[in-house]
Short mmCIF file of N, CA and C in Angstrom, two decimals:
data_model
loop_
_atom_site.label_atom_id
_atom_site.label_comp_id
_atom_site.label_asym_id
_atom_site.label_seq_id
_atom_site.Cartn_x
_atom_site.Cartn_y
_atom_site.Cartn_z
N MET A 10 36.92 88.75 9.30
CA MET A 10 38.05 87.90 9.63
C MET A 10 38.32 87.97 11.13
N SER A 11 38.44 86.83 11.74
CA SER A 11 38.67 86.74 13.18
C SER A 11 40.06 87.26 13.54
N LYS A 12 40.13 88.00 14.63
CA LYS A 12 41.40 88.54 15.11
C LYS A 12 41.75 87.94 16.45
N LYS A 13 43.04 87.92 16.76
CA LYS A 13 43.52 87.52 18.08
C LYS A 13 43.59 88.77 18.94
N VAL A 14 42.76 88.80 19.97
CA VAL A 14 42.66 89.97 20.85
C VAL A 14 43.24 89.61 22.21
N LEU A 15 44.15 90.44 22.69
CA LEU A 15 44.76 90.26 24.00
C LEU A 15 44.38 91.44 24.88
N ILE A 16 43.66 91.16 25.95
CA ILE A 16 43.25 92.19 26.90
C ILE A 16 44.17 92.09 28.11
N ILE A 17 44.82 93.20 28.45
CA ILE A 17 45.71 93.24 29.59
C ILE A 17 45.07 94.12 30.65
N SER A 18 44.52 93.47 31.67
CA SER A 18 43.87 94.17 32.78
C SER A 18 44.90 94.38 33.88
N SER A 19 45.20 95.65 34.15
CA SER A 19 46.24 95.93 35.14
C SER A 19 45.68 96.33 36.49
N SER A 20 44.38 96.24 36.66
CA SER A 20 43.78 96.59 37.94
C SER A 20 44.31 95.69 39.05
N PRO A 21 44.63 96.26 40.20
CA PRO A 21 45.06 95.40 41.30
C PRO A 21 43.89 94.70 42.00
N ARG A 22 42.67 95.00 41.58
CA ARG A 22 41.52 94.34 42.21
C ARG A 22 40.61 93.73 41.15
N LYS A 23 40.36 92.45 41.30
CA LYS A 23 39.41 91.77 40.42
C LYS A 23 38.04 92.36 40.65
N GLY A 24 37.32 92.57 39.56
CA GLY A 24 36.01 93.17 39.67
C GLY A 24 36.04 94.66 39.90
N GLY A 25 37.22 95.27 39.78
CA GLY A 25 37.33 96.72 39.87
C GLY A 25 36.74 97.35 38.62
N ASN A 26 36.69 98.65 38.59
CA ASN A 26 36.01 99.35 37.50
C ASN A 26 36.63 99.08 36.13
N SER A 27 37.95 99.19 36.02
CA SER A 27 38.56 98.92 34.70
C SER A 27 38.44 97.44 34.35
N ASP A 28 38.47 96.57 35.36
CA ASP A 28 38.35 95.13 35.10
C ASP A 28 36.94 94.77 34.63
N ILE A 29 35.93 95.41 35.18
CA ILE A 29 34.54 95.20 34.72
C ILE A 29 34.45 95.55 33.23
N LEU A 30 35.06 96.65 32.85
CA LEU A 30 35.00 97.08 31.45
C LEU A 30 35.80 96.16 30.55
N CYS A 31 36.88 95.58 31.06
CA CYS A 31 37.61 94.57 30.29
C CYS A 31 36.71 93.39 29.95
N ASP A 32 35.97 92.94 30.94
CA ASP A 32 35.09 91.79 30.72
C ASP A 32 34.02 92.10 29.68
N LYS A 33 33.49 93.31 29.69
CA LYS A 33 32.49 93.69 28.70
C LYS A 33 33.10 93.83 27.31
N PHE A 34 34.31 94.38 27.23
CA PHE A 34 35.01 94.44 25.96
C PHE A 34 35.24 93.03 25.43
N LEU A 35 35.64 92.12 26.31
CA LEU A 35 35.86 90.72 25.94
C LEU A 35 34.57 90.11 25.38
N GLU A 36 33.46 90.32 26.05
CA GLU A 36 32.18 89.77 25.59
C GLU A 36 31.83 90.29 24.19
N GLY A 37 32.00 91.58 24.00
CA GLY A 37 31.69 92.16 22.69
C GLY A 37 32.60 91.64 21.60
N SER A 38 33.88 91.51 21.92
CA SER A 38 34.84 91.03 20.93
C SER A 38 34.59 89.57 20.57
N GLN A 39 34.23 88.77 21.56
CA GLN A 39 33.89 87.37 21.28
C GLN A 39 32.61 87.29 20.46
N ALA A 40 31.64 88.14 20.74
CA ALA A 40 30.39 88.15 19.98
C ALA A 40 30.64 88.48 18.51
N ALA A 41 31.70 89.22 18.24
CA ALA A 41 32.06 89.56 16.87
C ALA A 41 32.88 88.46 16.20
N GLY A 42 33.14 87.37 16.93
CA GLY A 42 33.83 86.23 16.35
C GLY A 42 35.33 86.21 16.53
N ASN A 43 35.84 87.06 17.40
CA ASN A 43 37.28 87.11 17.63
C ASN A 43 37.71 86.12 18.70
N GLN A 44 38.97 85.74 18.64
CA GLN A 44 39.60 84.89 19.65
C GLN A 44 40.18 85.84 20.70
N VAL A 45 39.70 85.74 21.95
CA VAL A 45 40.06 86.72 22.96
C VAL A 45 40.67 86.04 24.18
N GLU A 46 41.75 86.64 24.68
CA GLU A 46 42.37 86.21 25.92
C GLU A 46 42.54 87.42 26.81
N LYS A 47 42.22 87.24 28.08
CA LYS A 47 42.42 88.31 29.06
C LYS A 47 43.50 87.88 30.03
N ILE A 48 44.46 88.76 30.24
CA ILE A 48 45.51 88.53 31.23
C ILE A 48 45.27 89.51 32.37
N PHE A 49 45.25 89.00 33.57
CA PHE A 49 45.07 89.81 34.76
C PHE A 49 46.45 89.96 35.41
N LEU A 50 47.05 91.13 35.28
CA LEU A 50 48.44 91.32 35.73
C LEU A 50 48.62 91.03 37.22
N ARG A 51 47.57 91.22 37.98
CA ARG A 51 47.66 90.95 39.42
C ARG A 51 48.08 89.50 39.69
N ASP A 52 47.72 88.60 38.80
CA ASP A 52 48.03 87.19 38.97
C ASP A 52 49.41 86.80 38.43
N LYS A 53 50.14 87.77 37.91
CA LYS A 53 51.43 87.49 37.29
C LYS A 53 52.56 88.09 38.10
N LYS A 54 53.73 87.48 37.98
CA LYS A 54 54.94 88.02 38.61
C LYS A 54 55.74 88.72 37.52
N ILE A 55 55.80 90.03 37.62
CA ILE A 55 56.53 90.83 36.64
C ILE A 55 57.48 91.76 37.40
N ASN A 56 58.75 91.50 37.24
CA ASN A 56 59.77 92.32 37.89
C ASN A 56 60.00 93.61 37.11
N TYR A 57 60.58 94.59 37.78
CA TYR A 57 60.96 95.83 37.10
C TYR A 57 62.10 95.56 36.14
N CYS A 58 62.14 96.30 35.04
CA CYS A 58 63.28 96.23 34.14
C CYS A 58 64.49 96.77 34.89
N THR A 59 65.60 96.06 34.79
CA THR A 59 66.81 96.50 35.48
C THR A 59 67.74 97.28 34.56
N GLY A 60 67.40 97.37 33.28
CA GLY A 60 68.24 98.09 32.34
C GLY A 60 69.58 97.42 32.10
N CYS A 61 69.64 96.12 32.28
CA CYS A 61 70.91 95.40 32.15
C CYS A 61 71.38 95.31 30.70
N GLY A 62 70.46 95.42 29.74
CA GLY A 62 70.82 95.38 28.33
C GLY A 62 70.94 93.99 27.75
N PHE A 63 70.72 92.95 28.54
CA PHE A 63 70.84 91.58 28.05
C PHE A 63 69.99 91.35 26.81
N CYS A 64 68.77 91.85 26.83
CA CYS A 64 67.86 91.60 25.71
C CYS A 64 68.30 92.31 24.44
N ASN A 65 69.07 93.34 24.55
CA ASN A 65 69.50 94.10 23.38
C ASN A 65 70.85 93.68 22.83
N THR A 66 71.56 92.82 23.54
CA THR A 66 72.90 92.44 23.10
C THR A 66 73.00 91.01 22.61
N ASN A 67 71.91 90.28 22.66
CA ASN A 67 71.97 88.87 22.28
C ASN A 67 70.98 88.51 21.19
N ASP A 68 70.66 89.47 20.31
CA ASP A 68 69.69 89.24 19.24
C ASP A 68 68.43 88.59 19.80
N TYR A 69 67.97 89.12 20.89
CA TYR A 69 66.88 88.64 21.71
C TYR A 69 66.88 87.13 21.91
N SER A 70 67.73 86.74 22.81
CA SER A 70 67.70 85.35 23.28
C SER A 70 66.94 85.27 24.59
N GLY A 71 66.34 86.36 24.98
CA GLY A 71 65.54 86.36 26.20
C GLY A 71 65.93 87.48 27.13
N CYS A 72 65.32 87.45 28.27
CA CYS A 72 65.58 88.44 29.31
C CYS A 72 66.39 87.77 30.41
N SER A 73 67.18 88.54 31.09
CA SER A 73 67.97 87.98 32.20
C SER A 73 67.08 87.60 33.38
N GLN A 74 65.87 88.12 33.42
CA GLN A 74 64.96 87.82 34.53
C GLN A 74 64.02 86.66 34.18
N GLN A 75 63.77 85.85 35.14
CA GLN A 75 62.88 84.71 34.95
C GLN A 75 61.57 85.00 35.70
N ASP A 76 60.60 85.53 34.96
CA ASP A 76 59.29 85.83 35.54
C ASP A 76 58.24 85.66 34.45
N ASP A 77 57.05 86.20 34.63
CA ASP A 77 55.96 86.01 33.67
C ASP A 77 55.98 87.01 32.51
N ALA A 78 56.87 87.98 32.53
CA ALA A 78 56.87 88.99 31.47
C ALA A 78 57.12 88.39 30.10
N GLY A 79 58.02 87.45 29.99
CA GLY A 79 58.33 86.85 28.69
C GLY A 79 57.12 86.20 28.04
N GLU A 80 56.32 85.51 28.82
CA GLU A 80 55.10 84.87 28.32
C GLU A 80 54.11 85.93 27.80
N ILE A 81 53.96 87.00 28.55
CA ILE A 81 53.03 88.06 28.14
C ILE A 81 53.54 88.76 26.89
N LEU A 82 54.82 89.03 26.83
CA LEU A 82 55.39 89.67 25.64
C LEU A 82 55.20 88.82 24.40
N GLU A 83 55.35 87.52 24.53
CA GLU A 83 55.13 86.63 23.40
C GLU A 83 53.68 86.71 22.92
N LYS A 84 52.75 86.78 23.86
CA LYS A 84 51.33 86.91 23.49
C LYS A 84 51.07 88.25 22.81
N MET A 85 51.77 89.30 23.24
CA MET A 85 51.63 90.60 22.59
C MET A 85 52.15 90.55 21.16
N VAL A 86 53.24 89.85 20.94
CA VAL A 86 53.80 89.71 19.60
C VAL A 86 52.81 88.95 18.70
N GLU A 87 52.16 87.94 19.22
CA GLU A 87 51.25 87.11 18.45
C GLU A 87 49.88 87.73 18.22
N ALA A 88 49.48 88.68 19.06
CA ALA A 88 48.14 89.27 18.98
C ALA A 88 48.01 90.21 17.77
N ASP A 89 46.77 90.34 17.30
CA ASP A 89 46.44 91.36 16.29
C ASP A 89 46.00 92.65 16.97
N VAL A 90 45.36 92.48 18.12
CA VAL A 90 44.78 93.59 18.87
C VAL A 90 45.22 93.49 20.32
N ILE A 91 45.63 94.62 20.89
CA ILE A 91 46.03 94.67 22.30
C ILE A 91 45.19 95.74 22.99
N VAL A 92 44.61 95.37 24.12
CA VAL A 92 43.83 96.29 24.93
C VAL A 92 44.59 96.51 26.23
N PHE A 93 44.90 97.77 26.52
CA PHE A 93 45.51 98.14 27.80
C PHE A 93 44.42 98.74 28.67
N ALA A 94 44.20 98.13 29.83
CA ALA A 94 43.21 98.66 30.77
C ALA A 94 43.90 99.01 32.07
N THR A 95 43.61 100.21 32.56
CA THR A 95 44.25 100.67 33.79
C THR A 95 43.33 101.54 34.62
N PRO A 96 43.35 101.32 35.93
CA PRO A 96 42.79 102.34 36.80
C PRO A 96 43.80 103.50 36.81
N VAL A 97 43.31 104.69 37.05
CA VAL A 97 44.19 105.86 37.04
C VAL A 97 44.37 106.33 38.48
N TYR A 98 45.62 106.35 38.90
CA TYR A 98 45.98 106.81 40.24
C TYR A 98 46.86 108.04 40.10
N PHE A 99 46.49 109.12 40.76
CA PHE A 99 47.27 110.36 40.73
C PHE A 99 47.59 110.78 39.30
N TYR A 100 46.59 110.63 38.42
CA TYR A 100 46.63 111.12 37.03
C TYR A 100 47.67 110.42 36.17
N THR A 101 47.89 109.16 36.43
CA THR A 101 48.79 108.37 35.61
C THR A 101 48.33 106.92 35.61
N MET A 102 48.85 106.14 34.66
CA MET A 102 48.51 104.72 34.64
C MET A 102 49.02 104.05 35.91
N CYS A 103 48.44 102.93 36.25
CA CYS A 103 48.87 102.22 37.46
C CYS A 103 50.25 101.59 37.25
N ALA A 104 50.91 101.33 38.35
CA ALA A 104 52.27 100.81 38.33
C ALA A 104 52.37 99.45 37.63
N GLN A 105 51.34 98.63 37.76
CA GLN A 105 51.38 97.30 37.16
C GLN A 105 51.51 97.40 35.64
N LEU A 106 50.76 98.30 35.02
CA LEU A 106 50.83 98.44 33.57
C LEU A 106 52.14 99.08 33.15
N LYS A 107 52.58 100.09 33.87
CA LYS A 107 53.84 100.74 33.53
C LYS A 107 55.01 99.76 33.64
N THR A 108 54.98 98.90 34.64
CA THR A 108 56.04 97.90 34.79
C THR A 108 56.07 96.96 33.59
N LEU A 109 54.90 96.51 33.13
CA LEU A 109 54.85 95.65 31.94
C LEU A 109 55.36 96.40 30.72
N ILE A 110 54.92 97.63 30.53
CA ILE A 110 55.38 98.39 29.37
C ILE A 110 56.90 98.55 29.40
N ASP A 111 57.46 98.84 30.55
CA ASP A 111 58.92 98.95 30.65
C ASP A 111 59.62 97.65 30.27
N ARG A 112 59.02 96.54 30.60
CA ARG A 112 59.60 95.24 30.26
C ARG A 112 59.46 94.91 28.78
N CYS A 113 58.67 95.67 28.04
CA CYS A 113 58.55 95.47 26.60
C CYS A 113 59.85 95.80 25.88
N CYS A 114 60.78 96.40 26.57
CA CYS A 114 62.07 96.73 25.97
C CYS A 114 62.67 95.51 25.26
N ALA A 115 62.46 94.34 25.84
CA ALA A 115 63.02 93.11 25.28
C ALA A 115 62.41 92.71 23.94
N ARG A 116 61.18 93.13 23.66
CA ARG A 116 60.50 92.66 22.44
C ARG A 116 59.79 93.75 21.65
N TYR A 117 59.95 95.01 22.01
CA TYR A 117 59.13 96.05 21.37
C TYR A 117 59.33 96.11 19.87
N THR A 118 60.49 95.73 19.36
CA THR A 118 60.70 95.76 17.91
C THR A 118 59.94 94.63 17.21
N HIS A 119 59.37 93.71 17.97
CA HIS A 119 58.58 92.61 17.41
C HIS A 119 57.08 92.84 17.56
N ILE A 120 56.70 93.88 18.28
CA ILE A 120 55.27 94.19 18.50
C ILE A 120 54.87 95.16 17.39
N ASN A 121 54.69 94.62 16.19
CA ASN A 121 54.46 95.42 14.99
C ASN A 121 53.04 95.26 14.46
N ASN A 122 52.55 96.34 13.84
CA ASN A 122 51.28 96.32 13.11
C ASN A 122 50.12 95.83 13.97
N LYS A 123 50.01 96.38 15.16
CA LYS A 123 48.94 96.00 16.10
C LYS A 123 47.91 97.13 16.19
N GLU A 124 46.69 96.73 16.49
CA GLU A 124 45.64 97.68 16.82
C GLU A 124 45.58 97.77 18.35
N PHE A 125 45.45 98.99 18.87
CA PHE A 125 45.42 99.20 20.31
C PHE A 125 44.14 99.89 20.74
N TYR A 126 43.63 99.44 21.88
CA TYR A 126 42.48 100.05 22.54
C TYR A 126 42.89 100.31 23.98
N TYR A 127 42.31 101.36 24.58
CA TYR A 127 42.58 101.70 25.97
C TYR A 127 41.28 101.72 26.75
N ILE A 128 41.38 101.24 27.98
CA ILE A 128 40.29 101.34 28.94
C ILE A 128 40.88 101.98 30.19
N MET A 129 40.32 103.13 30.59
CA MET A 129 40.85 103.86 31.74
C MET A 129 39.69 104.26 32.65
N THR A 130 39.89 104.12 33.95
CA THR A 130 38.88 104.56 34.91
C THR A 130 39.55 105.37 36.01
N ALA A 131 38.81 106.37 36.51
CA ALA A 131 39.35 107.23 37.56
C ALA A 131 38.24 107.78 38.43
N ALA A 132 38.58 108.12 39.64
CA ALA A 132 37.63 108.75 40.55
C ALA A 132 37.30 110.17 40.11
N ASP A 133 38.26 110.87 39.56
CA ASP A 133 38.04 112.24 39.11
C ASP A 133 36.95 112.25 38.04
N GLY A 134 36.03 113.17 38.13
CA GLY A 134 34.92 113.23 37.19
C GLY A 134 35.22 113.98 35.91
N ASN A 135 36.37 114.58 35.79
CA ASN A 135 36.72 115.37 34.62
C ASN A 135 37.40 114.48 33.57
N PRO A 136 36.83 114.33 32.38
CA PRO A 136 37.47 113.49 31.35
C PRO A 136 38.88 113.95 30.98
N HIS A 137 39.17 115.24 31.14
CA HIS A 137 40.53 115.73 30.83
C HIS A 137 41.56 115.24 31.84
N ALA A 138 41.10 114.69 32.94
CA ALA A 138 42.02 114.09 33.91
C ALA A 138 42.76 112.90 33.29
N MET A 139 42.22 112.36 32.20
CA MET A 139 42.82 111.21 31.53
C MET A 139 43.82 111.60 30.45
N ASP A 140 43.92 112.86 30.13
CA ASP A 140 44.79 113.30 29.03
C ASP A 140 46.23 112.81 29.21
N ARG A 141 46.75 112.90 30.41
CA ARG A 141 48.13 112.47 30.68
C ARG A 141 48.29 110.97 30.43
N VAL A 142 47.32 110.20 30.86
CA VAL A 142 47.38 108.74 30.68
C VAL A 142 47.36 108.40 29.19
N ILE A 143 46.49 109.07 28.46
CA ILE A 143 46.43 108.83 27.01
C ILE A 143 47.77 109.13 26.36
N GLU A 144 48.39 110.23 26.76
CA GLU A 144 49.70 110.58 26.19
C GLU A 144 50.78 109.58 26.58
N GLU A 145 50.71 109.05 27.80
CA GLU A 145 51.67 108.02 28.21
C GLU A 145 51.53 106.78 27.33
N LEU A 146 50.31 106.36 27.09
CA LEU A 146 50.08 105.18 26.24
C LEU A 146 50.50 105.46 24.81
N ARG A 147 50.22 106.64 24.33
CA ARG A 147 50.65 107.02 22.98
C ARG A 147 52.18 107.05 22.87
N GLY A 148 52.84 107.43 23.95
CA GLY A 148 54.30 107.41 23.96
C GLY A 148 54.84 106.01 23.71
N PHE A 149 54.20 105.02 24.30
CA PHE A 149 54.60 103.63 24.04
C PHE A 149 54.34 103.26 22.59
N LEU A 150 53.16 103.57 22.09
CA LEU A 150 52.81 103.24 20.71
C LEU A 150 53.74 103.91 19.71
N TYR A 151 54.21 105.09 20.04
CA TYR A 151 55.13 105.82 19.17
C TYR A 151 56.41 105.00 18.91
N CYS A 152 56.77 104.13 19.84
CA CYS A 152 57.97 103.31 19.71
C CYS A 152 57.75 102.04 18.89
N LEU A 153 56.50 101.77 18.52
CA LEU A 153 56.16 100.53 17.83
C LEU A 153 55.90 100.79 16.36
N SER A 154 56.37 99.91 15.52
CA SER A 154 56.16 100.04 14.08
C SER A 154 54.73 99.62 13.71
N GLY A 155 54.03 100.51 13.03
CA GLY A 155 52.69 100.19 12.53
C GLY A 155 51.60 100.12 13.57
N ALA A 156 51.82 100.66 14.77
CA ALA A 156 50.79 100.65 15.81
C ALA A 156 49.67 101.60 15.42
N LYS A 157 48.43 101.15 15.67
CA LYS A 157 47.25 101.96 15.35
C LYS A 157 46.37 102.06 16.58
N GLU A 158 46.13 103.28 17.03
CA GLU A 158 45.20 103.50 18.12
C GLU A 158 43.79 103.46 17.53
N LYS A 159 42.96 102.54 18.03
CA LYS A 159 41.64 102.33 17.42
C LYS A 159 40.48 102.85 18.26
N GLY A 160 40.64 102.93 19.57
CA GLY A 160 39.54 103.41 20.39
C GLY A 160 39.87 103.36 21.86
N MET A 161 39.00 104.03 22.65
CA MET A 161 39.23 104.05 24.09
C MET A 161 37.92 104.25 24.83
N ILE A 162 37.93 103.75 26.05
CA ILE A 162 36.85 103.98 27.00
C ILE A 162 37.44 104.83 28.11
N ILE A 163 36.84 105.97 28.34
CA ILE A 163 37.29 106.87 29.41
C ILE A 163 36.19 106.89 30.46
N GLY A 164 36.46 106.22 31.58
CA GLY A 164 35.49 106.13 32.66
C GLY A 164 35.89 107.03 33.81
N THR A 165 35.20 108.14 33.94
CA THR A 165 35.51 109.07 35.02
C THR A 165 34.39 109.06 36.07
N GLY A 166 34.74 109.53 37.25
CA GLY A 166 33.75 109.58 38.33
C GLY A 166 33.40 108.23 38.91
N VAL A 167 34.28 107.24 38.71
CA VAL A 167 34.05 105.90 39.26
C VAL A 167 35.21 105.57 40.20
N TRP A 168 34.91 105.57 41.47
CA TRP A 168 35.95 105.40 42.46
C TRP A 168 35.83 104.06 43.18
N GLN A 169 34.68 103.83 43.78
CA GLN A 169 34.49 102.61 44.55
C GLN A 169 34.38 101.40 43.62
N LYS A 170 34.84 100.28 44.10
CA LYS A 170 34.78 99.04 43.33
C LYS A 170 33.36 98.80 42.85
N GLY A 171 33.20 98.64 41.53
CA GLY A 171 31.90 98.34 40.95
C GLY A 171 31.11 99.55 40.51
N ASP A 172 31.58 100.76 40.80
CA ASP A 172 30.84 101.97 40.39
C ASP A 172 30.55 101.99 38.89
N ALA A 173 31.47 101.49 38.09
CA ALA A 173 31.30 101.54 36.63
C ALA A 173 30.11 100.71 36.16
N ALA A 174 29.75 99.69 36.91
CA ALA A 174 28.67 98.79 36.50
C ALA A 174 27.33 99.50 36.38
N SER A 175 27.13 100.57 37.12
CA SER A 175 25.85 101.27 37.09
C SER A 175 25.86 102.50 36.19
N THR A 176 26.78 102.51 35.23
CA THR A 176 26.88 103.61 34.26
C THR A 176 26.68 103.06 32.85
N GLN A 177 26.82 103.91 31.87
CA GLN A 177 26.75 103.50 30.47
C GLN A 177 28.07 102.87 30.00
N LEU A 178 29.10 102.90 30.83
CA LEU A 178 30.42 102.42 30.43
C LEU A 178 30.46 100.94 30.01
N PRO A 179 29.81 100.02 30.73
CA PRO A 179 29.85 98.62 30.28
C PRO A 179 29.30 98.44 28.86
N GLN A 180 28.22 99.14 28.53
CA GLN A 180 27.66 99.03 27.18
C GLN A 180 28.63 99.61 26.15
N GLN A 181 29.27 100.72 26.51
CA GLN A 181 30.28 101.31 25.61
C GLN A 181 31.44 100.34 25.37
N ALA A 182 31.89 99.68 26.46
CA ALA A 182 32.99 98.72 26.34
C ALA A 182 32.57 97.52 25.47
N TYR A 183 31.36 97.03 25.67
CA TYR A 183 30.84 95.94 24.86
C TYR A 183 30.81 96.34 23.38
N ASN A 184 30.26 97.51 23.10
CA ASN A 184 30.17 97.98 21.72
C ASN A 184 31.54 98.17 21.09
N LEU A 185 32.49 98.70 21.85
CA LEU A 185 33.84 98.89 21.31
C LEU A 185 34.49 97.52 21.03
N GLY A 186 34.29 96.57 21.94
CA GLY A 186 34.82 95.23 21.71
C GLY A 186 34.20 94.58 20.49
N LYS A 187 32.92 94.81 20.29
CA LYS A 187 32.22 94.22 19.14
C LYS A 187 32.69 94.84 17.82
N SER A 188 33.21 96.05 17.88
CA SER A 188 33.68 96.74 16.67
C SER A 188 35.05 96.27 16.20
N VAL A 189 35.72 95.45 16.99
CA VAL A 189 37.07 94.99 16.63
C VAL A 189 37.01 94.15 15.38
#
């Protein structure tokens, strides 16, 4: 059965290591017959959550901010599968992804029964350097009803733009996407 897959690439650079792996995951998922959309956060305007509470006091009539977050949140609600991809800076997810996750406050109770995949890349060569990032992402999933963590790509030792392309990581991303 075909699934709606939403890939959220939070890399600030197109063609960066995590973005390369997003594209391979997309190819694999499409090869398996899924409907796939990739959102590149760099191309979107997403403001920080101001904690105003508007979204929680109006039975979700929207957010007080007018930016691209609402469109992305709607796609997250509609998706069957969500892929979070992030480069890792100073042992945490990048600011672009964290900003989007914070803005999920407006719709997190509607992001139910989703399958989640993670793609993470870092210059540090130690796979345990990603443990904190994995726990951050799991913290978000903990707030969602019926969220299922299905798989992840941990790309370590890739610092310069394109380093991931010359590793086994693209094939791993393709295979994981095909397994959706």
